[in-house]
Amino acid sequence: ICLNTNYIESYNIKLFKASENKLRLIFTLRMKRIQPHLKVFPRTLQGDRRRQFQASWYNLHPWIEYSQCQDSVYCFACRNFGLLNTHSVFTSVVGYKNWKKATFRDGGFAGHAKSEAHINAMMAWKEFERRKKTDSSLMSILNKEHKKQIEENRTYIKTVAEVLMLTATQNISQRGHRETADADNKGNFLEILNLIGDHDPTVKKKLAGPQNAKYTSHHIQNEILDTLAEMVCVSIINEVKESEVFAIMADETKDTKKKEQISLVLRYYYQGAVKESFLHFEAAEHLDAAGLTEKIIHILEKYGLDYRSNLVGQAYDGASVMSGKHSGVQSRIKEVAKQAFYVHCNAHCLNLVLVDTVKAVPQAECFFTILQRLYSFMSGSYVHIKWLDIQKEMYDGPPRELQKLSDTRWACQHMACNTVLKRLPTVIRLLEEISEEKSGDRTVDARVLLAQMDLEFIGLLVTFTELFGDTRCLSDILQSPSLDLGSALDLIEALMHRFQCYRDESYFEGLWKDLHGYVTIILERKAGIQKPTSVVDLTVLIEPFKEVFHKLFKLCKIAVAIPVSTAACERSFSTLKLVKSYLRSTMNDERLSNLGVLSVESRRAKSLNFDEFVNNFALKHNNRRIQLM
């Protein structure tokens, strides 16, 4: 009994007193013959000498089982496959142990083997073995089918994720107004997926399957986007942690629902390059310094960043709530991150200086007012067509468009000045032709603008084209992620020195000699230099020897991690306008942030391993209608 129920001798002796039916049920739990090969089997006095069980009997009668604790033999076939109403010593609790008569021709083992009950049990045993082999083959087939099904499921989920990745990185909406089967346009996501299904049988089969196993609902979309965005963020965080030190750049803007969104970007040095990686959009309910600080710290803690020790820089715009020395965000952050050096965005500073300077000079303010009026006049449909036609007649190549002025993007001022300067003969001819027409307000506006095209206007046009050419160059460089604070200060000093040179009389003499000429100064770094010219170059130079110059390398990483501007946040706002447009204004904040991550960090997102994505998706969301692992 010990053997037939895993046959361990620790079974309580009370088990032997159980009913035969219960024992038979227990015996069937383990369909394995127990045939131990002991060095010495127990000896029992039988007749004139001590006798014992022989292991060689296993070969003569394969149905034999031996119980060491009982020192008895049982019939495996009869005990497991015999009828319940048959009785034999080989199926009893005591078992068979008459070793003297065990090998008799008409008794013992041979006698039992000839019994009808045993023969029937043996037939049932053989049938069981045959079916077990068949079932094994069937299980093998089922396992293969199961693996095939899982592979199909994984392929389908990867396709769904790839379509969502495409729509996210291309900044196009996923969902349609109506996604029912009879809708003419189900939205980009479903339409692309159905198009793929026309060429992929696996996708087509899944799309035609049960409604709750299609995995196309907006809930599943959110989960997939969340998993993809999380993988992108994890790769960024891993780089930041490997770099150790980092800086944050934050700015806020309103989305289409007039909700304030905070953009958070991390700046750090990693493998020979300075990186500015977008991390998160966060809706801000409170725009006071305490509320904004809490949001920023919450995001850093959410991603497991050690900001108390490793945050070395912070950059915001000049708003008092952000830059305040006593209770602004920068001062509150510095209370918990002692090394977080604050930088007022240099690109914002340059823009503010230019705006305030122009407004302080009446002639300059009037000049830009004329430029804006000229842009508005040229925007009229009739004038605009005439403007393009005259350009085609007078110049080769594509016609140019006038630029609208902007107080927040002074690069536009340079483009506006440059376009008018390059096309000044066209502007004057157009105004002259329209001023001779009899078209009421349009003719009056043309005559007024033409009267402003005097020597003073042209002189200011040439001057500002050159001045803003220099400032635009600096503005573009200040927005570069690879620029360090030291180099930025050098560039600012260089621009100030150049402006000082403009005050020399010789400059104005050359300026008035050629009113239609202009000079664009480009500050560029020479390639192939032998010694570093910036902190970034120095960091790259010593990185291979960082174990030797450990402290110097860390100081260099801190220096290059300190932000120069918050241009990366501004760039993320451009994505925000594309993602949360008027027609997509109802999306929740989590989906917005995930789409923002995938769009802004599109290069990183497109390099994700989608097999790894399926594993993450399956582990994170284990309550599934289809198996993925």
Tab-separated table of C-alpha atoms in Angstrom, residues 316-527:
chain	number	residue	atom	x	y	z
A	316	TYR	CA	12.904	78.036	-16.459
A	317	ASP	CA	11.645	81.225	-18.045
A	318	GLY	CA	11.818	84.549	-16.227
A	319	ALA	CA	8.340	84.473	-14.665
A	320	SER	CA	8.528	85.399	-11.006
A	321	VAL	CA	6.676	82.251	-9.936
A	322	MET	CA	9.513	80.222	-11.479
A	323	SER	CA	12.584	82.410	-10.976
A	324	GLY	CA	11.791	84.071	-7.635
A	325	LYS	CA	14.852	84.088	-5.351
A	326	HIS	CA	12.909	83.677	-2.124
A	327	SER	CA	9.744	81.690	-2.847
A	328	GLY	CA	9.910	80.816	-6.544
A	329	VAL	CA	10.124	77.284	-7.907
A	330	GLN	CA	13.888	77.504	-8.331
A	331	SER	CA	14.435	78.464	-4.681
A	332	ARG	CA	12.045	75.746	-3.432
A	333	ILE	CA	13.780	73.116	-5.564
A	334	LYS	CA	17.130	74.266	-4.209
A	335	GLU	CA	15.934	73.703	-0.652
A	336	VAL	CA	15.754	69.937	-1.322
A	337	ALA	CA	18.421	69.752	-4.055
A	338	LYS	CA	21.284	71.891	-2.794
A	339	GLN	CA	23.335	71.614	-6.003
A	340	ALA	CA	20.525	72.575	-8.402
A	341	PHE	CA	22.025	75.719	-9.969
A	342	TYR	CA	19.333	77.931	-11.534
A	343	VAL	CA	19.660	79.287	-15.078
A	344	HIS	CA	17.241	81.803	-16.524
A	345	CYS	CA	16.671	80.591	-20.090
A	346	ASN	CA	19.240	82.491	-22.172
A	347	ALA	CA	17.077	82.303	-25.294
A	348	HIS	CA	14.251	83.996	-23.360
A	349	CYS	CA	16.692	86.603	-22.027
A	350	LEU	CA	17.910	87.439	-25.524
A	351	ASN	CA	14.345	87.733	-26.767
A	352	LEU	CA	13.313	89.989	-23.862
A	353	VAL	CA	16.335	92.258	-24.413
A	354	LEU	CA	15.510	92.657	-28.100
A	355	VAL	CA	11.820	93.317	-27.461
A	356	ASP	CA	12.500	95.897	-24.752
A	357	THR	CA	15.249	97.583	-26.798
A	358	VAL	CA	13.071	97.962	-29.881
A	359	LYS	CA	10.194	99.364	-27.823
A	360	ALA	CA	12.588	101.883	-26.227
A	361	VAL	CA	13.553	103.362	-29.627
A	362	PRO	CA	10.580	105.144	-31.281
A	363	GLN	CA	12.014	104.907	-34.812
A	364	ALA	CA	12.580	101.183	-34.419
A	365	GLU	CA	9.093	100.621	-33.074
A	366	CYS	CA	7.604	102.529	-36.009
A	367	PHE	CA	9.741	100.526	-38.440
A	368	PHE	CA	8.401	97.166	-37.194
A	369	THR	CA	4.861	98.554	-37.170
A	370	ILE	CA	5.269	99.325	-40.884
A	371	LEU	CA	6.602	95.806	-41.482
A	372	GLN	CA	3.564	94.297	-39.764
A	373	ARG	CA	1.193	96.518	-41.762
A	374	LEU	CA	2.992	95.474	-44.934
A	375	TYR	CA	2.530	91.800	-44.029
A	376	SER	CA	-1.190	92.315	-43.371
A	377	PHE	CA	-1.591	94.174	-46.670
A	378	MET	CA	0.197	91.430	-48.621
A	379	SER	CA	-1.986	88.748	-46.995
A	380	GLY	CA	-5.103	89.854	-48.872
A	381	SER	CA	-6.043	87.376	-51.589
A	382	TYR	CA	-5.906	89.882	-54.484
A	383	VAL	CA	-2.614	91.448	-53.370
A	384	HIS	CA	-1.052	88.102	-52.566
A	385	ILE	CA	-1.695	86.705	-56.046
A	386	LYS	CA	-0.254	89.867	-57.606
A	387	TRP	CA	2.741	89.653	-55.234
A	388	LEU	CA	3.535	86.114	-56.394
A	389	ASP	CA	3.095	86.984	-60.083
A	390	ILE	CA	5.467	89.953	-59.937
A	391	GLN	CA	8.108	87.859	-58.149
A	392	LYS	CA	7.905	85.182	-60.850
A	393	GLU	CA	8.354	87.853	-63.467
A	394	MET	CA	11.318	89.573	-61.792
A	395	TYR	CA	13.200	86.664	-60.151
A	396	ASP	CA	14.154	83.090	-60.889
A	397	GLY	CA	13.266	80.359	-58.430
A	398	PRO	CA	10.267	80.015	-56.124
A	399	PRO	CA	8.580	83.197	-54.822
A	400	ARG	CA	9.066	84.252	-51.212
A	401	GLU	CA	6.438	84.896	-48.561
A	402	LEU	CA	6.528	87.743	-46.065
A	403	GLN	CA	6.770	86.705	-42.421
A	404	LYS	CA	4.423	87.682	-39.621
A	405	LEU	CA	6.170	89.357	-36.693
A	406	SER	CA	6.170	87.689	-33.283
A	407	ASP	CA	7.178	89.009	-29.864
A	408	THR	CA	8.125	85.516	-28.682
A	409	ARG	CA	10.066	84.351	-31.753
A	410	TRP	CA	12.461	87.055	-32.860
A	411	ALA	CA	13.936	84.808	-35.527
A	412	CYS	CA	10.781	85.736	-37.461
A	413	GLN	CA	11.830	89.407	-37.314
A	414	HIS	CA	15.046	88.579	-39.116
A	415	MET	CA	13.222	86.551	-41.758
A	416	ALA	CA	10.694	89.363	-42.226
A	417	CYS	CA	13.434	91.972	-42.674
A	418	ASN	CA	15.498	89.720	-44.921
A	419	THR	CA	12.564	88.872	-47.223
A	420	VAL	CA	11.557	92.531	-47.646
A	421	LEU	CA	15.186	93.494	-48.293
A	422	LYS	CA	15.677	90.762	-50.891
A	423	ARG	CA	12.393	91.594	-52.602
A	424	LEU	CA	12.351	95.367	-52.069
A	425	PRO	CA	12.064	96.214	-55.805
A	426	THR	CA	9.071	93.854	-55.998
A	427	VAL	CA	7.448	95.451	-52.944
A	428	ILE	CA	7.826	98.968	-54.358
A	429	ARG	CA	6.556	97.953	-57.812
A	430	LEU	CA	3.541	96.194	-56.292
A	431	LEU	CA	2.652	99.202	-54.124
A	432	GLU	CA	3.041	101.546	-57.081
A	433	GLU	CA	0.750	99.476	-59.313
A	434	ILE	CA	-1.959	99.134	-56.659
A	435	SER	CA	-1.719	102.810	-55.681
A	436	GLU	CA	-2.638	103.684	-59.286
A	437	GLU	CA	-5.733	101.475	-59.200
A	438	LYS	CA	-9.135	102.751	-58.229
A	439	SER	CA	-9.960	100.203	-55.529
A	440	GLY	CA	-10.826	102.322	-52.513
A	441	ASP	CA	-9.255	101.195	-49.228
A	442	ARG	CA	-6.681	98.962	-50.924
A	443	THR	CA	-5.381	101.853	-53.009
A	444	VAL	CA	-5.207	104.152	-49.986
A	445	ASP	CA	-3.322	101.512	-47.955
A	446	ALA	CA	-0.854	101.010	-50.826
A	447	ARG	CA	-0.201	104.772	-51.108
A	448	VAL	CA	0.340	105.067	-47.337
A	449	LEU	CA	2.808	102.142	-47.307
A	450	LEU	CA	4.602	103.407	-50.418
A	451	ALA	CA	5.098	106.765	-48.735
A	452	GLN	CA	6.884	104.988	-45.884
A	453	MET	CA	9.426	103.376	-48.234
A	454	ASP	CA	11.872	106.268	-47.817
A	455	LEU	CA	15.609	106.356	-47.194
A	456	GLU	CA	15.160	106.094	-43.424
A	457	PHE	CA	13.025	102.957	-43.769
A	458	ILE	CA	15.543	101.333	-46.136
A	459	GLY	CA	18.435	102.260	-43.869
A	460	LEU	CA	16.653	100.693	-40.861
A	461	LEU	CA	15.764	97.666	-43.001
A	462	VAL	CA	19.416	97.034	-43.872
A	463	THR	CA	20.527	97.700	-40.290
A	464	PHE	CA	17.991	95.408	-38.629
A	465	THR	CA	18.532	92.681	-41.207
A	466	GLU	CA	22.173	92.567	-40.229
A	467	LEU	CA	21.604	93.011	-36.510
A	468	PHE	CA	18.909	90.358	-36.326
A	469	GLY	CA	20.989	88.085	-38.501
A	470	ASP	CA	23.537	88.042	-35.695
A	471	THR	CA	20.947	87.665	-32.943
A	472	ARG	CA	19.124	84.916	-34.842
A	473	CYS	CA	22.363	82.994	-35.146
A	474	LEU	CA	22.925	83.300	-31.397
A	475	SER	CA	19.287	82.405	-30.683
A	476	ASP	CA	19.542	79.216	-32.768
A	477	ILE	CA	22.801	78.192	-31.088
A	478	LEU	CA	21.378	78.889	-27.619
A	479	GLN	CA	18.622	76.387	-28.381
A	480	SER	CA	21.081	73.632	-29.289
A	481	PRO	CA	21.085	70.717	-26.805
A	482	SER	CA	24.865	70.291	-27.201
A	483	LEU	CA	25.708	73.836	-26.029
A	484	ASP	CA	27.166	74.238	-22.555
A	485	LEU	CA	26.799	77.294	-20.314
A	486	GLY	CA	30.441	78.367	-20.716
A	487	SER	CA	30.246	78.384	-24.493
A	488	ALA	CA	26.921	80.243	-24.322
A	489	LEU	CA	28.489	83.033	-22.274
A	490	ASP	CA	31.374	83.267	-24.749
A	491	LEU	CA	28.927	83.608	-27.651
A	492	ILE	CA	26.960	86.297	-25.827
A	493	GLU	CA	30.185	88.216	-25.153
A	494	ALA	CA	31.107	87.888	-28.832
A	495	LEU	CA	27.747	89.306	-29.917
A	496	MET	CA	28.019	92.203	-27.476
A	497	HIS	CA	31.501	92.967	-28.809
A	498	ARG	CA	30.211	92.919	-32.382
A	499	PHE	CA	27.363	95.268	-31.509
A	500	GLN	CA	29.890	97.588	-29.946
A	501	CYS	CA	31.801	97.582	-33.226
A	502	TYR	CA	28.623	98.616	-35.022
A	503	ARG	CA	28.847	101.965	-33.198
A	504	ASP	CA	32.015	102.860	-35.121
A	505	GLU	CA	31.654	105.474	-37.858
A	506	SER	CA	33.368	103.260	-40.413
A	507	TYR	CA	30.593	100.693	-40.059
A	508	PHE	CA	27.883	103.218	-40.924
A	509	GLU	CA	29.893	104.490	-43.859
A	510	GLY	CA	29.944	100.998	-45.329
A	511	LEU	CA	26.304	100.485	-44.452
A	512	TRP	CA	25.080	103.543	-46.345
A	513	LYS	CA	27.241	102.774	-49.376
A	514	ASP	CA	25.355	99.583	-50.050
A	515	LEU	CA	21.777	99.812	-48.810
A	516	HIS	CA	20.804	96.614	-50.525
A	517	GLY	CA	23.664	94.540	-49.134
A	518	TYR	CA	23.677	92.710	-45.890
A	519	VAL	CA	26.088	90.557	-43.947
A	520	THR	CA	25.156	87.395	-42.083
A	521	ILE	CA	27.703	86.435	-39.440
A	522	ILE	CA	27.780	82.729	-38.553
A	523	LEU	CA	29.480	81.524	-35.407
A	524	GLU	CA	30.704	78.037	-36.149
A	525	ARG	CA	33.181	75.665	-34.579
A	526	LYS	CA	36.012	74.283	-36.706
A	527	ALA	CA	36.112	70.508	-37.163
